[in-house]
Tab-separated table of C-alpha atoms in Angstrom:
chain	number	residue	atom	x	y	z
Q	1	MET	CA	75.516	119.741	55.293
Q	2	GLN	CA	78.879	120.332	55.553
Q	3	ARG	CA	78.903	123.937	54.209
Q	4	SER	CA	75.540	124.789	56.478
Q	5	LEU	CA	78.021	123.056	59.111
Q	6	ALA	CA	81.192	125.914	58.356
Q	7	ALA	CA	78.429	128.917	58.231
Q	8	CYS	CA	76.889	127.742	61.436
Q	9	GLU	CA	79.973	127.528	62.966
Q	10	ALA	CA	80.762	130.764	61.986
Q	11	ALA	CA	77.677	132.837	62.718
Q	12	LEU	CA	78.542	130.997	66.087
Q	13	GLU	CA	81.721	132.485	66.116
Q	14	GLY	CA	80.383	136.086	65.204
Q	15	PHE	CA	77.432	136.132	67.934
Q	16	VAL	CA	79.336	134.919	71.063
Q	17	PRO	CA	81.180	137.894	72.233
Q	18	ILE	CA	85.057	137.885	72.534
Q	19	ASP	CA	85.024	141.081	75.063
Q	20	ALA	CA	82.540	140.641	78.237
Q	21	PRO	CA	84.482	141.571	81.204
Q	22	ALA	CA	86.556	140.147	83.152
Q	23	GLY	CA	87.138	137.162	81.282
Q	24	LEU	CA	83.755	136.102	81.330
Q	25	GLY	CA	83.837	136.158	77.511
Q	26	GLU	CA	86.893	133.789	77.250
Q	27	THR	CA	84.699	131.245	79.270
Q	28	MET	CA	81.955	131.450	76.576
Q	29	ARG	CA	83.824	130.909	73.673
Q	30	TYR	CA	85.219	127.996	75.322
Q	31	ALA	CA	81.916	126.606	76.071
Q	32	VAL	CA	80.677	127.085	72.592
Q	33	LEU	CA	83.154	127.169	69.834
Q	34	ASP	CA	84.840	124.418	68.795
Q	35	GLY	CA	83.699	120.922	69.766
Q	36	GLY	CA	80.046	119.514	69.854
Q	37	LYS	CA	77.762	117.744	66.802
Q	38	ARG	CA	76.101	120.728	66.309
Q	39	LEU	CA	73.022	118.561	65.885
Q	40	ARG	CA	70.345	121.156	67.060
Q	41	PRO	CA	71.932	123.716	64.855
Q	42	LEU	CA	71.499	121.222	61.862
Q	43	LEU	CA	68.064	119.678	62.310
Q	44	VAL	CA	67.154	123.497	62.804
Q	45	LEU	CA	68.338	124.316	58.964
Q	46	ALA	CA	67.673	120.965	57.149
Q	47	THR	CA	64.014	121.444	58.230
Q	48	ALA	CA	64.183	125.192	57.235
Q	49	GLU	CA	65.318	124.059	53.930
Q	50	ALA	CA	62.551	120.958	53.648
Q	51	VAL	CA	59.753	123.751	54.262
Q	52	ALA	CA	61.605	126.776	51.828
Q	53	GLY	CA	62.425	128.580	55.316
Q	54	ASP	CA	64.084	132.026	55.699
Q	55	ALA	CA	67.642	131.742	55.302
Q	56	GLU	CA	68.872	134.445	58.629
Q	57	ALA	CA	65.835	133.477	60.813
Q	58	ALA	CA	67.086	129.622	59.975
Q	59	MET	CA	70.974	130.663	61.377
Q	60	ARG	CA	69.688	132.538	63.915
Q	61	ALA	CA	67.277	129.796	65.408
Q	62	ALA	CA	70.171	127.024	65.179
Q	63	CYS	CA	72.845	129.701	66.991
Q	64	ALA	CA	70.372	130.269	69.522
Q	65	VAL	CA	69.373	126.559	70.352
Q	66	GLU	CA	72.956	125.712	70.531
Q	67	LEU	CA	73.820	128.096	72.757
Q	68	ILE	CA	70.973	126.727	74.826
Q	69	HIS	CA	72.086	123.767	74.520
Q	70	ALA	CA	76.137	125.010	75.358
Q	71	TYR	CA	74.904	126.842	78.449
Q	72	SER	CA	72.764	123.414	79.789
Q	73	LEU	CA	76.394	121.696	79.212
Q	74	VAL	CA	78.493	123.962	81.337
Q	75	HIS	CA	75.815	123.955	84.055
Q	76	ASP	CA	74.963	119.837	83.700
Q	77	ASP	CA	79.241	119.470	84.165
Q	78	MET	CA	79.515	121.805	87.591
Q	79	PRO	CA	79.871	119.566	90.853
Q	80	CYS	CA	75.776	120.207	92.301
Q	81	MET	CA	74.529	118.658	89.286
Q	82	ASP	CA	76.655	115.805	87.096
Q	83	ASP	CA	79.821	116.723	88.588
Q	84	ASP	CA	82.106	115.883	85.541
Q	85	VAL	CA	85.695	116.997	84.258
Q	86	LEU	CA	85.675	116.140	80.877
Q	87	ARG	CA	83.190	117.790	77.973
Q	88	ARG	CA	84.185	117.387	74.085
Q	89	GLY	CA	87.738	115.755	75.071
Q	90	LYS	CA	88.465	118.890	77.123
Q	91	PRO	CA	87.910	120.075	80.840
Q	92	THR	CA	85.112	121.310	82.091
Q	93	VAL	CA	84.075	124.496	82.055
Q	94	HIS	CA	84.163	125.022	85.783
Q	95	VAL	CA	87.452	123.090	85.969
Q	96	LYS	CA	89.689	125.391	84.180
Q	97	PHE	CA	88.010	128.736	84.636
Q	98	GLY	CA	86.056	127.870	88.309
Q	99	GLU	CA	82.665	127.316	89.110
Q	100	ALA	CA	81.413	130.615	89.868
Q	101	GLN	CA	82.412	131.619	86.103
Q	102	ALA	CA	81.098	128.933	85.193
Q	103	MET	CA	78.211	129.287	86.424
Q	104	LEU	CA	78.038	133.154	85.013
Q	105	ALA	CA	78.967	131.651	81.303
Q	106	GLY	CA	75.825	129.024	81.665
Q	107	ASP	CA	73.875	132.081	82.477
Q	108	ALA	CA	75.341	134.412	79.778
Q	109	MET	CA	74.596	131.928	76.947
Q	110	GLN	CA	71.004	131.389	78.273
Q	111	ALA	CA	70.145	134.777	77.908
Q	112	LEU	CA	72.215	135.623	74.519
Q	113	ALA	CA	70.224	132.956	72.707
Q	114	PHE	CA	67.587	135.479	73.239
Q	115	ASP	CA	69.523	138.313	72.032
Q	116	VAL	CA	70.666	136.224	68.685
Q	117	LEU	CA	66.475	135.286	68.209
Q	118	THR	CA	65.442	139.314	68.436
Q	119	PRO	CA	67.316	141.449	65.640
Q	120	ASP	CA	66.736	145.334	64.972
Q	121	SER	CA	65.645	143.959	61.555
Q	122	GLY	CA	65.691	141.200	59.287
Q	123	VAL	CA	63.427	138.180	61.019
Q	124	GLU	CA	59.748	139.417	61.175
Q	125	PRO	CA	58.680	140.238	64.777
Q	126	ALA	CA	55.834	137.534	64.693
Q	127	LEU	CA	58.471	134.989	63.468
Q	128	GLN	CA	60.742	136.066	66.331
Q	129	ALA	CA	57.978	135.352	68.888
Q	130	ARG	CA	57.569	132.402	67.710
Q	131	LEU	CA	60.834	130.988	68.104
Q	132	CYS	CA	61.275	132.889	71.211
Q	133	ALA	CA	58.022	130.841	72.733
Q	134	LEU	CA	59.504	127.392	70.728
Q	135	LEU	CA	62.913	127.951	72.686
Q	136	ALA	CA	62.362	129.069	75.796
Q	137	ARG	CA	59.222	126.182	76.460
Q	138	SER	CA	61.734	123.305	75.404
Q	139	ALA	CA	64.451	124.451	78.315
Q	140	GLY	CA	62.330	125.330	80.991
Q	141	HIS	CA	60.380	123.567	83.760
Q	142	ALA	CA	58.006	121.339	81.307
Q	143	GLY	CA	61.586	120.184	79.267
Q	144	MET	CA	65.279	120.383	79.581
Q	145	ALA	CA	65.441	121.476	83.191
Q	146	GLY	CA	62.330	119.949	84.629
Q	147	GLY	CA	63.907	116.319	83.312
Q	148	GLN	CA	67.058	117.577	84.243
Q	149	ALA	CA	65.190	118.092	88.183
Q	150	ILE	CA	63.471	114.258	87.757
Q	151	ASP	CA	67.264	113.229	86.342
Q	152	LEU	CA	68.792	114.476	90.104
Q	153	ALA	CA	65.538	113.788	92.075
Q	154	SER	CA	66.104	109.931	90.249
Q	155	VAL	CA	69.946	108.544	91.301
Q	156	GLY	CA	69.374	105.669	93.382
Q	157	LYS	CA	66.097	104.783	92.331
Q	158	GLN	CA	64.309	102.020	90.375
Q	159	LEU	CA	62.247	103.863	87.633
Q	160	ASP	CA	60.274	101.994	85.434
Q	161	GLU	CA	60.521	102.707	81.473
Q	162	CYS	CA	57.220	105.212	81.234
Q	163	THR	CA	58.913	107.553	83.731
Q	164	LEU	CA	62.311	107.075	82.341
Q	165	ARG	CA	60.875	108.062	79.060
Q	166	ASP	CA	59.484	110.798	80.251
Q	167	MET	CA	62.076	112.111	81.976
Q	168	HIS	CA	64.412	111.891	78.892
Q	169	ARG	CA	61.473	113.461	77.006
Q	170	ARG	CA	61.762	116.434	79.186
Q	171	LYS	CA	65.675	116.573	79.456
Q	172	THR	CA	66.906	115.486	76.005
Q	173	GLY	CA	63.772	115.150	73.333
Q	174	VAL	CA	62.159	118.497	73.831
Q	175	LEU	CA	65.140	120.430	73.075
Q	176	LEU	CA	66.502	118.263	70.539
Q	177	GLN	CA	62.141	118.718	68.828
Q	178	ALA	CA	62.125	121.973	68.983
Q	179	SER	CA	65.063	122.521	66.687
Q	180	VAL	CA	62.617	120.672	64.144
Q	181	MET	CA	59.836	123.051	65.194
Q	182	MET	CA	61.838	126.137	65.138
Q	183	GLY	CA	63.274	125.103	61.627
Q	184	ALA	CA	59.672	124.119	60.550
Q	185	ALA	CA	58.624	127.927	61.425
Q	186	CYS	CA	61.002	129.669	59.750
Q	187	GLY	CA	58.703	128.684	56.077
Q	188	PRO	CA	55.310	127.904	55.493
Q	189	CYS	CA	53.988	124.476	56.845
Q	190	SER	CA	50.725	122.799	56.490
Q	191	ASP	CA	49.496	120.881	59.590
Q	192	LYS	CA	49.986	117.960	58.279
Q	193	ALA	CA	53.547	118.311	57.944
Q	194	THR	CA	53.805	120.498	61.194
Q	195	ALA	CA	51.994	116.988	62.902
Q	196	ALA	CA	54.813	114.766	61.103
Q	197	LEU	CA	57.932	116.828	61.936
Q	198	ALA	CA	57.032	116.849	65.348
Q	199	GLU	CA	56.142	112.738	65.876
Q	200	TYR	CA	60.175	112.897	63.695
Q	201	GLY	CA	61.606	114.740	66.407
Q	202	ALA	CA	59.829	112.887	69.637
Q	203	ALA	CA	61.533	110.070	67.846
Q	204	LEU	CA	64.619	111.434	67.301
Q	205	GLY	CA	65.343	113.239	70.698
Q	206	LEU	CA	64.433	109.846	72.381
Q	207	ALA	CA	66.456	107.657	70.055
Q	208	PHE	CA	69.740	109.953	71.040
Q	209	GLN	CA	69.087	109.344	74.842
Q	210	VAL	CA	68.907	105.424	74.255
Q	211	VAL	CA	71.874	105.523	72.041
Q	212	ASP	CA	73.630	108.574	74.460
Q	213	ASP	CA	72.800	105.168	77.446
Q	214	ILE	CA	74.066	102.148	75.359
Q	215	LEU	CA	77.855	104.639	74.701
Q	216	ASP	CA	78.316	105.119	77.893
Q	217	VAL	CA	78.428	101.372	78.341
Q	218	THR	CA	80.313	100.851	75.473
Q	219	GLN	CA	82.425	103.081	74.507
Q	220	ASP	CA	85.946	104.480	76.457
Q	221	SER	CA	86.054	108.268	77.298
Q	222	SER	CA	88.816	108.834	74.687
Q	223	VAL	CA	86.051	108.191	71.770
Q	224	LEU	CA	82.885	109.682	73.690
Q	225	GLY	CA	84.949	112.915	74.576
Q	226	LYS	CA	83.213	112.939	78.080
Q	227	THR	CA	83.804	110.433	81.185
Q	228	ALA	CA	82.699	106.877	79.866
Q	229	GLY	CA	80.437	105.004	82.699
Q	230	LYS	CA	79.424	108.447	84.924
Q	231	ASP	CA	75.463	107.291	84.930
Q	232	GLN	CA	76.427	103.386	85.787
Q	233	ASP	CA	79.236	105.039	87.971
Q	234	ALA	CA	76.397	106.925	89.920
Q	235	ASN	CA	73.655	104.180	89.734
Q	236	LYS	CA	71.506	106.453	87.434
Q	237	PRO	CA	68.150	104.784	85.725
Q	238	THR	CA	69.245	104.539	81.955
Q	239	TYR	CA	67.806	102.383	79.002
Q	240	VAL	CA	70.676	99.938	79.332
Q	241	SER	CA	69.886	99.621	82.865
Q	242	ILE	CA	66.214	98.686	83.402
Q	243	LEU	CA	65.915	97.164	79.879
Q	244	GLY	CA	69.505	95.082	79.135
Q	245	LEU	CA	71.816	96.053	76.417
Q	246	GLN	CA	70.362	94.481	73.399
Q	247	PRO	CA	66.758	94.958	74.132
Q	248	ALA	CA	67.992	98.955	74.247
Q	249	ARG	CA	69.668	99.093	70.817
Q	250	ASP	CA	66.456	97.464	69.505
Q	251	LEU	CA	64.479	99.890	70.951
Q	252	ALA	CA	66.717	102.848	68.481
Q	253	GLN	CA	66.553	101.309	65.675
Q	254	GLN	CA	62.351	101.129	66.261
Q	255	LEU	CA	63.303	104.688	66.978
Q	256	ARG	CA	65.133	105.081	64.021
Q	257	THR	CA	61.925	103.297	61.706
Q	258	GLN	CA	59.208	106.074	63.738
Q	259	ALA	CA	61.395	109.053	62.600
Q	260	GLN	CA	61.816	107.610	59.072
Q	261	GLN	CA	58.410	107.183	59.068
Q	262	ALA	CA	57.149	110.518	59.936
Q	263	LEU	CA	59.177	112.417	57.414
Q	264	ALA	CA	57.662	110.054	54.630
Q	265	ASN	CA	53.712	110.643	56.261
Q	266	SER	CA	54.985	115.035	55.774
Q	267	GLY	CA	54.625	115.164	52.299
Q	268	LEU	CA	57.507	117.347	52.794
Q	269	THR	CA	59.956	116.712	49.013
Q	270	GLY	CA	63.128	117.868	50.428
Q	271	THR	CA	63.656	115.924	53.657
Q	272	ALA	CA	66.658	113.630	52.236
Q	273	TRP	CA	68.867	116.073	55.082
Q	274	LEU	CA	66.814	114.880	57.853
Q	275	SER	CA	66.927	111.488	57.042
Q	276	LEU	CA	70.421	111.552	57.201
Q	277	LEU	CA	70.634	112.973	60.799
Q	278	ALA	CA	68.170	110.561	62.007
Q	279	ASP	CA	70.265	107.893	60.815
Q	280	MET	CA	73.701	109.238	61.917
Q	281	VAL	CA	71.939	109.633	65.839
Q	282	VAL	CA	71.615	105.848	66.145
Q	283	GLU	CA	74.237	105.005	64.070
Q	284	ARG	CA	76.904	107.574	66.028
Q	285	ASP	CA	79.676	105.926	67.874
Q	286	SER	CA	79.886	108.841	69.912
């Protein structure tokens, strides 16, 4: 895993420009490089390995999904959204570079993600199109952007668990699931395996958010690398506020079991890395 992580870092280093005009390259690189769990790229690469997928396509997909994730964090942290000043243990992009530059950097990273997925050679056009479709659908109105809209509209409101789950499925879960499906698209994958991987990605995506909600009230900012207690202070609905702390922890464990069972049902033999990532999501402390 460490070797793949290092390869992904090197690829991102090459893809994110340093010479974009008026300091934009510096801002983009600050937002993307030197920080982050890289969970989404690792999910792409681990799934591609499980299906003996095309290595170049998988690395490009891994970098593209991380660019989309990084752009979303830049925009989410801005005063008009979540208004946060700390991300990955350092000042947020708009704090360091200003709001206009942060907005432009996010826009540029979103565009760069699809540029990375569509090289002139090396990846078959049909696969390029499939990867672009998976990423676009997960990032748009039906996925991440739509989930963020629900999140902003829910501040101060009482949500039931079903509505909360739908919000986080869109805001966080769909992009994590798409990371798995993009990896699967890079190689031969039966209908049975595809369905099982989709179930794994859905369970993992929800587990990630449940654990995020738990950590928000159990860790401090120095460990998280972002402002702890932010959701509670903003009166946002979370799994902890709706279910309670221990039931939220129990739910995270149930979702891990679902993810692991899905892998067992996939018929694939090379899923040890995916299994480890599911454990890491639930057991993480930051």
